[in-house]
C-alpha positions as protocol buffer text, in pm:
chain_id: "A"
residue {
  index: 1
  type: MET
  ca { x: -3992 y: -2747 z: -697 }
}
residue {
  index: 2
  type: ARG
  ca { x: -3901 y: -2756 z: -363 }
}
residue {
  index: 3
  type: PRO
  ca { x: -3889 y: -2382 z: -285 }
}
residue {
  index: 4
  type: ARG
  ca { x: -3536 y: -2254 z: -192 }
}
residue {
  index: 5
  type: ASP
  ca { x: -3408 y: -2172 z: 238 }
}
residue {
  index: 6
  type: MET
  ca { x: -3372 y: -1831 z: 240 }
}
residue {
  index: 7
  type: ASN
  ca { x: -3056 y: -1925 z: 450 }
}
residue {
  index: 8
  type: ARG
  ca { x: -2989 y: -1633 z: 717 }
}
residue {
  index: 9
  type: ASP
  ca { x: -2557 y: -1610 z: 546 }
}
residue {
  index: 10
  type: TRP
  ca { x: -2724 y: -1565 z: 240 }
}
residue {
  index: 11
  type: ILE
  ca { x: -2954 y: -1260 z: 359 }
}
residue {
  index: 12
  type: ALA
  ca { x: -2629 y: -1116 z: 614 }
}
residue {
  index: 13
  type: THR
  ca { x: -2521 y: -1104 z: 226 }
}
residue {
  index: 14
  type: ALA
  ca { x: -2734 y: -902 z: 68 }
}
residue {
  index: 15
  type: SER
  ca { x: -2787 y: -705 z: 348 }
}
residue {
  index: 16
  type: THR
  ca { x: -2403 y: -554 z: 301 }
}
residue {
  index: 17
  type: LEU
  ca { x: -2402 y: -549 z: -27 }
}
residue {
  index: 18
  type: SER
  ca { x: -2715 y: -299 z: 13 }
}
residue {
  index: 19
  type: GLN
  ca { x: -2503 y: -110 z: 287 }
}
residue {
  index: 20
  type: ALA
  ca { x: -2226 y: -47 z: 43 }
}
residue {
  index: 21
  type: LEU
  ca { x: -2392 y: 43 z: -212 }
}
residue {
  index: 22
  type: PRO
  ca { x: -2323 y: 475 z: -100 }
}
residue {
  index: 23
  type: TYR
  ca { x: -1964 y: 410 z: -51 }
}
residue {
  index: 24
  type: LEU
  ca { x: -1957 y: 248 z: -391 }
}
residue {
  index: 25
  type: GLN
  ca { x: -2091 y: 574 z: -537 }
}
residue {
  index: 26
  type: ARG
  ca { x: -1873 y: 747 z: -331 }
}
residue {
  index: 27
  type: TYR
  ca { x: -1546 y: 579 z: -425 }
}
residue {
  index: 28
  type: GLU
  ca { x: -1630 y: 517 z: -829 }
}
residue {
  index: 29
  type: GLY
  ca { x: -1356 y: 652 z: -986 }
}
residue {
  index: 30
  type: ALA
  ca { x: -1130 y: 716 z: -737 }
}
residue {
  index: 31
  type: THR
  ca { x: -767 y: 672 z: -750 }
}
residue {
  index: 32
  type: ILE
  ca { x: -660 y: 421 z: -407 }
}
residue {
  index: 33
  type: VAL
  ca { x: -273 y: 425 z: -353 }
}
residue {
  index: 34
  type: ILE
  ca { x: -263 y: 41 z: -155 }
}
residue {
  index: 35
  type: LYS
  ca { x: 116 y: -24 z: 34 }
}
residue {
  index: 36
  type: PHE
  ca { x: 136 y: -369 z: -3 }
}
residue {
  index: 37
  type: GLY
  ca { x: 323 y: -567 z: 198 }
}
residue {
  index: 38
  type: GLY
  ca { x: 330 y: -753 z: 582 }
}
residue {
  index: 39
  type: HIS
  ca { x: 260 y: -1126 z: 689 }
}
residue {
  index: 40
  type: ALA
  ca { x: -25 y: -1125 z: 363 }
}
residue {
  index: 41
  type: MET
  ca { x: 324 y: -1143 z: 108 }
}
residue {
  index: 42
  type: VAL
  ca { x: 421 y: -1420 z: 239 }
}
residue {
  index: 43
  type: ASP
  ca { x: 111 y: -1574 z: 263 }
}
residue {
  index: 44
  type: ASP
  ca { x: -3 y: -1836 z: 25 }
}
residue {
  index: 45
  type: ASP
  ca { x: -366 y: -1784 z: 140 }
}
residue {
  index: 46
  type: ALA
  ca { x: -346 y: -1345 z: 247 }
}
residue {
  index: 47
  type: MET
  ca { x: -221 y: -1270 z: -86 }
}
residue {
  index: 48
  type: ASP
  ca { x: -498 y: -1441 z: -232 }
}
residue {
  index: 49
  type: GLY
  ca { x: -663 y: -1266 z: -79 }
}
residue {
  index: 50
  type: PHE
  ca { x: -541 y: -935 z: -109 }
}
residue {
  index: 51
  type: ALA
  ca { x: -512 y: -986 z: -512 }
}
residue {
  index: 52
  type: ARG
  ca { x: -977 y: -1055 z: -504 }
}
residue {
  index: 53
  type: ASP
  ca { x: -1041 y: -748 z: -311 }
}
residue {
  index: 54
  type: ILE
  ca { x: -819 y: -494 z: -568 }
}
residue {
  index: 55
  type: VAL
  ca { x: -1005 y: -737 z: -842 }
}
residue {
  index: 56
  type: LEU
  ca { x: -1299 y: -649 z: -706 }
}
residue {
  index: 57
  type: MET
  ca { x: -1256 y: -305 z: -669 }
}
residue {
  index: 58
  type: ARG
  ca { x: -1184 y: -230 z: -1015 }
}
residue {
  index: 59
  type: GLN
  ca { x: -1484 y: -426 z: -1110 }
}
residue {
  index: 60
  type: VAL
  ca { x: -1673 y: -137 z: -881 }
}
residue {
  index: 61
  type: GLY
  ca { x: -1504 y: 129 z: -1090 }
}
residue {
  index: 62
  type: VAL
  ca { x: -1206 y: 222 z: -814 }
}
residue {
  index: 63
  type: ASN
  ca { x: -907 y: 279 z: -938 }
}
residue {
  index: 64
  type: PRO
  ca { x: -702 y: 90 z: -723 }
}
residue {
  index: 65
  type: ILE
  ca { x: -288 y: 132 z: -745 }
}
residue {
  index: 66
  type: VAL
  ca { x: -104 y: -83 z: -567 }
}
residue {
  index: 67
  type: VAL
  ca { x: 313 y: -6 z: -441 }
}
residue {
  index: 68
  type: HIS
  ca { x: 462 y: -262 z: -244 }
}
residue {
  index: 69
  type: GLY
  ca { x: 728 y: -377 z: 20 }
}
residue {
  index: 70
  type: GLY
  ca { x: 949 y: -712 z: -38 }
}
residue {
  index: 71
  type: GLY
  ca { x: 1188 y: -692 z: 291 }
}
residue {
  index: 72
  type: PRO
  ca { x: 1199 y: -1065 z: 418 }
}
residue {
  index: 73
  type: MET
  ca { x: 1269 y: -1179 z: 29 }
}
residue {
  index: 74
  type: ILE
  ca { x: 1540 y: -970 z: 21 }
}
residue {
  index: 75
  type: ASN
  ca { x: 1623 y: -1081 z: 336 }
}
residue {
  index: 76
  type: GLU
  ca { x: 1663 y: -1448 z: 218 }
}
residue {
  index: 77
  type: MET
  ca { x: 1857 y: -1352 z: -145 }
}
residue {
  index: 78
  type: LEU
  ca { x: 2123 y: -1150 z: 37 }
}
residue {
  index: 79
  type: GLY
  ca { x: 2203 y: -1467 z: 316 }
}
residue {
  index: 80
  type: ARG
  ca { x: 2158 y: -1726 z: 5 }
}
residue {
  index: 81
  type: LEU
  ca { x: 2457 y: -1519 z: -205 }
}
residue {
  index: 82
  type: ASN
  ca { x: 2629 y: -1435 z: 148 }
}
residue {
  index: 83
  type: ILE
  ca { x: 2609 y: -1044 z: 97 }
}
residue {
  index: 84
  type: GLN
  ca { x: 2658 y: -892 z: 400 }
}
residue {
  index: 85
  type: SER
  ca { x: 2518 y: -569 z: 501 }
}
residue {
  index: 86
  type: GLU
  ca { x: 2642 y: -331 z: 754 }
}
residue {
  index: 87
  type: PHE
  ca { x: 2424 y: -75 z: 926 }
}
residue {
  index: 88
  type: VAL
  ca { x: 2474 y: 308 z: 1047 }
}
residue {
  index: 89
  type: ASN
  ca { x: 2262 y: 420 z: 1304 }
}
residue {
  index: 90
  type: GLY
  ca { x: 2054 y: 85 z: 1239 }
}
residue {
  index: 91
  type: LYS
  ca { x: 1983 y: 110 z: 844 }
}
residue {
  index: 92
  type: ARG
  ca { x: 2060 y: -101 z: 610 }
}
residue {
  index: 93
  type: VAL
  ca { x: 2395 y: 17 z: 363 }
}
residue {
  index: 94
  type: THR
  ca { x: 2317 y: -20 z: -7 }
}
residue {
  index: 95
  type: ASP
  ca { x: 2594 y: -95 z: -163 }
}
residue {
  index: 96
  type: ALA
  ca { x: 2643 y: -132 z: -554 }
}
residue {
  index: 97
  type: ALA
  ca { x: 2630 y: -541 z: -500 }
}
residue {
  index: 98
  type: THR
  ca { x: 2303 y: -539 z: -254 }
}
residue {
  index: 99
  type: VAL
  ca { x: 2107 y: -274 z: -499 }
}
residue {
  index: 100
  type: GLU
  ca { x: 2134 y: -521 z: -766 }
}
residue {
  index: 101
  type: VAL
  ca { x: 2024 y: -780 z: -565 }
}
residue {
  index: 102
  type: VAL
  ca { x: 1747 y: -524 z: -404 }
}
residue {
  index: 103
  type: GLU
  ca { x: 1610 y: -433 z: -771 }
}
residue {
  index: 104
  type: ALA
  ca { x: 1600 y: -851 z: -911 }
}
residue {
  index: 105
  type: VAL
  ca { x: 1404 y: -1001 z: -610 }
}
residue {
  index: 106
  type: LEU
  ca { x: 1116 y: -628 z: -665 }
}
residue {
  index: 107
  type: SER
  ca { x: 1131 y: -569 z: -974 }
}
residue {
  index: 108
  type: GLY
  ca { x: 1137 y: -970 z: -1054 }
}
residue {
  index: 109
  type: LEU
  ca { x: 1029 y: -1221 z: -792 }
}
residue {
  index: 110
  type: VAL
  ca { x: 774 y: -1012 z: -582 }
}
residue {
  index: 111
  type: ASN
  ca { x: 654 y: -792 z: -868 }
}
residue {
  index: 112
  type: LYS
  ca { x: 515 y: -1037 z: -1069 }
}
residue {
  index: 113
  type: ARG
  ca { x: 435 y: -1263 z: -798 }
}
residue {
  index: 114
  type: ILE
  ca { x: 188 y: -972 z: -689 }
}
residue {
  index: 115
  type: VAL
  ca { x: 77 y: -936 z: -1073 }
}
residue {
  index: 116
  type: GLN
  ca { x: 2 y: -1356 z: -1134 }
}
residue {
  index: 117
  type: ALA
  ca { x: -173 y: -1337 z: -853 }
}
residue {
  index: 118
  type: ILE
  ca { x: -415 y: -1037 z: -929 }
}
residue {
  index: 119
  type: ASN
  ca { x: -412 y: -1153 z: -1266 }
}
residue {
  index: 120
  type: SER
  ca { x: -516 y: -1516 z: -1131 }
}
residue {
  index: 121
  type: GLN
  ca { x: -790 y: -1348 z: -998 }
}
residue {
  index: 122
  type: GLY
  ca { x: -932 y: -1216 z: -1297 }
}
residue {
  index: 123
  type: GLY
  ca { x: -792 y: -854 z: -1294 }
}
residue {
  index: 124
  type: ARG
  ca { x: -538 y: -694 z: -1552 }
}
residue {
  index: 125
  type: ALA
  ca { x: -252 y: -627 z: -1388 }
}
residue {
  index: 126
  type: VAL
  ca { x: 49 y: -467 z: -1494 }
}
residue {
  index: 127
  type: GLY
  ca { x: 397 y: -478 z: -1342 }
}
residue {
  index: 128
  type: LEU
  ca { x: 642 y: -201 z: -1376 }
}
residue {
  index: 129
  type: SER
  ca { x: 880 y: 32 z: -1092 }
}
residue {
  index: 130
  type: GLY
  ca { x: 958 y: 389 z: -1050 }
}
residue {
  index: 131
  type: LYS
  ca { x: 1196 y: 373 z: -1308 }
}
residue {
  index: 132
  type: ASP
  ca { x: 970 y: 280 z: -1561 }
}
residue {
  index: 133
  type: SER
  ca { x: 844 y: 614 z: -1795 }
}
residue {
  index: 134
  type: ASN
  ca { x: 1090 y: 860 z: -1547 }
}
residue {
  index: 135
  type: LEU
  ca { x: 767 y: 770 z: -1270 }
}
residue {
  index: 136
  type: MET
  ca { x: 954 y: 845 z: -984 }
}
residue {
  index: 137
  type: ILE
  ca { x: 1374 y: 984 z: -1009 }
}
residue {
  index: 138
  type: CYS
  ca { x: 1571 y: 1015 z: -649 }
}
residue {
  index: 139
  type: ASP
  ca { x: 1798 y: 1197 z: -506 }
}
residue {
  index: 140
  type: GLN
  ca { x: 2042 y: 1003 z: -279 }
}
residue {
  index: 141
  type: THR
  ca { x: 1898 y: 1041 z: 138 }
}
residue {
  index: 142
  type: ASP
  ca { x: 2245 y: 1014 z: 272 }
}
residue {
  index: 143
  type: VAL
  ca { x: 2589 y: 912 z: 95 }
}
residue {
  index: 144
  type: ASP
  ca { x: 2631 y: 690 z: 369 }
}
residue {
  index: 145
  type: LEU
  ca { x: 2383 y: 410 z: 278 }
}
residue {
  index: 146
  type: GLY
  ca { x: 2429 y: 420 z: -69 }
}
residue {
  index: 147
  type: PHE
  ca { x: 2211 y: 373 z: -328 }
}
residue {
  index: 148
  type: VAL
  ca { x: 1907 y: 513 z: -169 }
}
residue {
  index: 149
  type: GLY
  ca { x: 1625 y: 729 z: -226 }
}
residue {
  index: 150
  type: THR
  ca { x: 1438 y: 989 z: -197 }
}
residue {
  index: 151
  type: PRO
  ca { x: 1166 y: 1043 z: -455 }
}
residue {
  index: 152
  type: ALA
  ca { x: 1205 y: 1394 z: -577 }
}
residue {
  index: 153
  type: ASP
  ca { x: 1065 y: 1434 z: -894 }
}
residue {
  index: 154
  type: LEU
  ca { x: 734 y: 1207 z: -992 }
}
residue {
  index: 155
  type: ASP
  ca { x: 567 y: 1192 z: -1344 }
}
residue {
  index: 156
  type: PRO
  ca { x: 249 y: 929 z: -1304 }
}
residue {
  index: 157
  type: THR
  ca { x: 164 y: 974 z: -1691 }
}
residue {
  index: 158
  type: ILE
  ca { x: 239 y: 597 z: -1744 }
}
residue {
  index: 159
  type: LEU
  ca { x: -10 y: 531 z: -1388 }
}
residue {
  index: 160
  type: ARG
  ca { x: -318 y: 731 z: -1532 }
}
residue {
  index: 161
  type: THR
  ca { x: -255 y: 571 z: -1874 }
}
residue {
  index: 162
  type: LEU
  ca { x: -255 y: 182 z: -1718 }
}
residue {
  index: 163
  type: THR
  ca { x: -564 y: 319 z: -1507 }
}
residue {
  index: 164
  type: ASP
  ca { x: -795 y: 527 z: -1769 }
}
residue {
  index: 165
  type: ALA
  ca { x: -714 y: 163 z: -2004 }
}
residue {
  index: 166
  type: GLU
  ca { x: -881 y: -47 z: -1653 }
}
residue {
  index: 167
  type: ASN
  ca { x: -563 y: -203 z: -1650 }
}
residue {
  index: 168
  type: ILE
  ca { x: -414 y: -240 z: -1213 }
}
residue {
  index: 169
  type: PRO
  ca { x: -47 y: -117 z: -1162 }
}
residue {
  index: 170
  type: VAL
  ca { x: 136 y: -254 z: -949 }
}
residue {
  index: 171
  type: ILE
  ca { x: 443 y: -133 z: -852 }
}
residue {
  index: 172
  type: ALA
  ca { x: 864 y: -189 z: -676 }
}
residue {
  index: 173
  type: PRO
  ca { x: 1012 y: 87 z: -530 }
}
residue {
  index: 174
  type: ILE
  ca { x: 1312 y: 124 z: -749 }
}
residue {
  index: 175
  type: GLY
  ca { x: 1366 y: 470 z: -863 }
}
residue {
  index: 176
  type: ALA
  ca { x: 1577 y: 611 z: -1125 }
}
residue {
  index: 177
  type: GLY
  ca { x: 1870 y: 858 z: -1040 }
}
residue {
  index: 178
  type: ARG
  ca { x: 1963 y: 1188 z: -1186 }
}
residue {
  index: 179
  type: ASN
  ca { x: 2271 y: 1070 z: -1316 }
}
residue {
  index: 180
  type: GLY
  ca { x: 2202 y: 647 z: -1421 }
}
residue {
  index: 181
  type: GLU
  ca { x: 2214 y: 511 z: -1077 }
}
residue {
  index: 182
  type: THR
  ca { x: 1950 y: 228 z: -952 }
}
residue {
  index: 183
  type: PHE
  ca { x: 1809 y: 401 z: -568 }
}
residue {
  index: 184
  type: ASN
  ca { x: 1603 y: 129 z: -339 }
}
residue {
  index: 185
  type: VAL
  ca { x: 1327 y: 322 z: -195 }
}
residue {
  index: 186
  type: ASN
  ca { x: 1156 y: 306 z: 109 }
}
residue {
  index: 187
  type: GLY
  ca { x: 733 y: 108 z: 31 }
}
residue {
  index: 188
  type: ASP
  ca { x: 536 y: 359 z: 271 }
}
residue {
  index: 189
  type: THR
  ca { x: 773 y: 671 z: 148 }
}
residue {
  index: 190
  type: ALA
  ca { x: 733 y: 565 z: -240 }
}
residue {
  index: 191
  type: ALA
  ca { x: 335 y: 467 z: -231 }
}
residue {
  index: 192
  type: GLY
  ca { x: 325 y: 819 z: -14 }
}
residue {
  index: 193
  type: ALA
  ca { x: 507 y: 957 z: -302 }
}
residue {
  index: 194
  type: ILE
  ca { x: 312 y: 850 z: -597 }
}
residue {
  index: 195
  type: ALA
  ca { x: -21 y: 920 z: -401 }
}
residue {
  index: 196
  type: ALA
  ca { x: 52 y: 1265 z: -364 }
}
residue {
  index: 197
  type: SER
  ca { x: 177 y: 1326 z: -735 }
}
residue {
  index: 198
  type: LEU
  ca { x: -209 y: 1160 z: -828 }
}
residue {
  index: 199
  type: ALA
  ca { x: -369 y: 1344 z: -567 }
}
residue {
  index: 200
  type: ALA
  ca { x: -523 y: 1006 z: -466 }
}
residue {
  index: 201
  type: ASP
  ca { x: -886 y: 1011 z: -279 }
}
residue {
  index: 202
  type: ARG
  ca { x: -688 y: 734 z: -11 }
}
residue {
  index: 203
  type: LEU
  ca { x: -398 y: 577 z: 47 }
}
residue {
  index: 204
  type: LEU
  ca { x: -425 y: 313 z: 231 }
}
residue {
  index: 205
  type: LEU
  ca { x: -71 y: 226 z: 473 }
}
residue {
  index: 206
  type: LEU
  ca { x: -149 y: -210 z: 519 }
}
residue {
  index: 207
  type: THR
  ca { x: 121 y: -300 z: 794 }
}
residue {
  index: 208
  type: ASP
  ca { x: 39 y: -592 z: 1064 }
}
residue {
  index: 209
  type: VAL
  ca { x: -77 y: -364 z: 1340 }
}
residue {
  index: 210
  type: GLU
  ca { x: -415 y: -205 z: 1391 }
}
residue {
  index: 211
  type: GLY
  ca { x: -378 y: 135 z: 1349 }
}
residue {
  index: 212
  type: VAL
  ca { x: -244 y: 406 z: 1562 }
}
residue {
  index: 213
  type: LYS
  ca { x: -325 y: 331 z: 1870 }
}
residue {
  index: 214
  type: ASP
  ca { x: -340 y: 641 z: 2220 }
}
residue {
  index: 215
  type: ARG
  ca { x: -194 y: 576 z: 2523 }
}
residue {
  index: 216
  type: ASP
  ca { x: -426 y: 301 z: 2657 }
}
residue {
  index: 217
  type: GLY
  ca { x: -379 y: 123 z: 2374 }
}
residue {
  index: 218
  type: GLN
  ca { x: -734 y: 193 z: 2213 }
}
residue {
  index: 219
  type: VAL
  ca { x: -671 y: 247 z: 1812 }
}
residue {
  index: 220
  type: LEU
  ca { x: -795 y: 567 z: 1707 }
}
residue {
  index: 221
  type: THR
  ca { x: -996 y: 528 z: 1409 }
}
residue {
  index: 222
  type: GLU
  ca { x: -971 y: 883 z: 1286 }
}
residue {
  index: 223
  type: ILE
  ca { x: -726 y: 1145 z: 1360 }
}
residue {
  index: 224
  type: THR
  ca { x: -570 y: 1482 z: 1230 }
}
residue {
  index: 225
  type: PRO
  ca { x: -228 y: 1588 z: 1166 }
}
residue {
  index: 226
  type: PRO
  ca { x: -204 y: 1814 z: 1457 }
}
residue {
  index: 227
  type: GLN
  ca { x: -247 y: 1495 z: 1688 }
}
residue {
  index: 228
  type: ILE
  ca { x: -77 y: 1189 z: 1504 }
}
residue {
  index: 229
  type: ARG
  ca { x: 239 y: 1569 z: 1595 }
}
residue {
  index: 230
  type: ALA
  ca { x: 101 y: 1531 z: 1982 }
}
residue {
  index: 231
  type: LEU
  ca { x: 142 y: 1217 z: 1986 }
}
residue {
  index: 232
  type: THR
  ca { x: 454 y: 1166 z: 1829 }
}
residue {
  index: 233
  type: ALA
  ca { x: 623 y: 1479 z: 2041 }
}
residue {
  index: 234
  type: ASP
  ca { x: 479 y: 1258 z: 2425 }
}
residue {
  index: 235
  type: GLY
  ca { x: 631 y: 938 z: 2270 }
}
residue {
  index: 236
  type: THR
  ca { x: 251 y: 713 z: 2274 }
}
residue {
  index: 237
  type: ILE
  ca { x: 389 y: 726 z: 1885 }
}
residue {
  index: 238
  type: SER
  ca { x: 668 y: 552 z: 1871 }
}
residue {
  index: 239
  type: GLY
  ca { x: 934 y: 307 z: 1691 }
}
residue {
  index: 240
  type: GLY
  ca { x: 766 y: 144 z: 1330 }
}
residue {
  index: 241
  type: MET
  ca { x: 474 y: 390 z: 1372 }
}
residue {
  index: 242
  type: ILE
  ca { x: 633 y: 674 z: 1380 }
}
residue {
  index: 243
  type: PRO
  ca { x: 748 y: 612 z: 953 }
}
residue {
  index: 244
  type: LYS
  ca { x: 473 y: 566 z: 835 }
}
residue {
  index: 245
  type: THR
  ca { x: 269 y: 835 z: 1036 }
}
residue {
  index: 246
  type: GLU
  ca { x: 561 y: 1095 z: 892 }
}
residue {
  index: 247
  type: THR
  ca { x: 454 y: 930 z: 540 }
}
residue {
  index: 248
  type: ALA
  ca { x: 58 y: 979 z: 603 }
}
residue {
  index: 249
  type: LEU
  ca { x: 152 y: 1384 z: 735 }
}
residue {
  index: 250
  type: ALA
  ca { x: 361 y: 1392 z: 403 }
}
residue {
  index: 251
  type: ALA
  ca { x: 92 y: 1261 z: 164 }
}
residue {
  index: 252
  type: ILE
  ca { x: -209 y: 1516 z: 347 }
}
residue {
  index: 253
  type: GLU
  ca { x: 31 y: 1773 z: 235 }
}
residue {
  index: 254
  type: GLY
  ca { x: 111 y: 1673 z: -110 }
}
residue {
  index: 255
  type: GLY
  ca { x: -256 y: 1654 z: -214 }
}
residue {
  index: 256
  type: VAL
  ca { x: -390 y: 1300 z: -89 }
}
residue {
  index: 257
  type: ARG
  ca { x: -737 y: 1365 z: 35 }
}
residue {
  index: 258
  type: ALA
  ca { x: -694 y: 1114 z: 396 }
}
residue {
  index: 259
  type: VAL
  ca { x: -406 y: 781 z: 439 }
}
residue {
  index: 260
  type: VAL
  ca { x: -552 y: 495 z: 629 }
}
residue {
  index: 261
  type: ILE
  ca { x: -304 y: 263 z: 877 }
}
residue {
  index: 262
  type: LEU
  ca { x: -464 y: -54 z: 873 }
}
residue {
  index: 263
  type: ASP
  ca { x: -371 y: -368 z: 957 }
}
residue {
  index: 264
  type: GLY
  ca { x: -289 y: -584 z: 642 }
}
residue {
  index: 265
  type: ARG
  ca { x: -388 y: -944 z: 844 }
}
residue {
  index: 266
  type: ALA
  ca { x: -749 y: -859 z: 854 }
}
residue {
  index: 267
  type: PRO
  ca { x: -897 y: -1074 z: 602 }
}
residue {
  index: 268
  type: ASN
  ca { x: -1029 y: -823 z: 361 }
}
residue {
  index: 269
  type: ALA
  ca { x: -872 y: -496 z: 470 }
}
residue {
  index: 270
  type: CYS
  ca { x: -945 y: -263 z: 195 }
}
residue {
  index: 271
  type: LEU
  ca { x: -1300 y: -294 z: 146 }
}
residue {
  index: 272
  type: LEU
  ca { x: -1406 y: -259 z: 515 }
}
residue {
  index: 273
  type: GLU
  ca { x: -1216 y: 12 z: 513 }
}
residue {
  index: 274
  type: LEU
  ca { x: -1361 y: 165 z: 147 }
}
residue {
  index: 275
  type: PHE
  ca { x: -1675 y: 10 z: 157 }
}
residue {
  index: 276
  type: THR
  ca { x: -1869 y: 10 z: 559 }
}
residue {
  index: 277
  type: ASP
  ca { x: -1928 y: 207 z: 819 }
}
residue {
  index: 278
  type: HIS
  ca { x: -1669 y: -60 z: 1053 }
}
residue {
  index: 279
  type: GLY
  ca { x: -1361 y: 89 z: 858 }
}
residue {
  index: 280
  type: ALA
  ca { x: -1043 y: -120 z: 953 }
}
residue {
  index: 281
  type: GLY
  ca { x: -751 y: 137 z: 1113 }
}
residue {
  index: 282
  type: SER
  ca { x: -740 y: 501 z: 1194 }
}
residue {
  index: 283
  type: LEU
  ca { x: -780 y: 686 z: 903 }
}
residue {
  index: 284
  type: ILE
  ca { x: -567 y: 1011 z: 902 }
}
residue {
  index: 285
  type: ARG
  ca { x: -740 y: 1342 z: 728 }
}
residue {
  index: 286
  type: PRO
  ca { x: -734 y: 1734 z: 842 }
}
residue {
  index: 287
  type: ALA
  ca { x: -983 y: 1843 z: 1083 }
}
residue {
  index: 288
  type: ARG
  ca { x: -1268 y: 1982 z: 895 }
}
């Protein structure tokens, strides 16, 4: 019988698993809300990799909850249907016709694709939206924007029921109004509100950038809320990063222990952040 060669890759894999033990113990039973969006949503290989990571998290005792976006898919469908969009201060006006398309795309096409990807990797994903079981009741954000909502009252009972049964909730950011309306909700905002309602251990905001950067363009691996406010005031944090950091600050104020803004384009980004020393983005939490 020929002895098996101890391949260096095998040894490295075993070493990585061994080093992950303290993190696996740390996050056992923890609730982790993940905002999924960007490049990974439109790339089949990236989608499969994300789904595999989510299933692994559930397998080792973490309670992952996925909240997704879907802007490019909405734009594509609106174009197919020849529905023209108006914009106010750079924000899309969501009229009655548009919100129907938004709900169909997010709660249908996008949500079920993610559910199927997770289930194909051996998980038990359940798709829902903020309208299910009164999960997310919204107020209108701005009358000029139409059916765009801001989460106001959240009831995460359905999420606890699903995670207690070892299911993985996958949530479309569609909310219910107090008078029967349907509201489109920004995906980051929805994820932050849901994470706060659960007092989640972590909120992971997957983006197409490496994280929050300083004036020299270097990623800040750990940053506090006062530092974020200062960097925003002096213009270092700008553009699309502002709403993400605002979501992070609101989530922390709402009871989330920490928020990570990380590069969803990186393979195994969620696993790197949770289960290694290296991490994969900018960790935001109150100063200790």
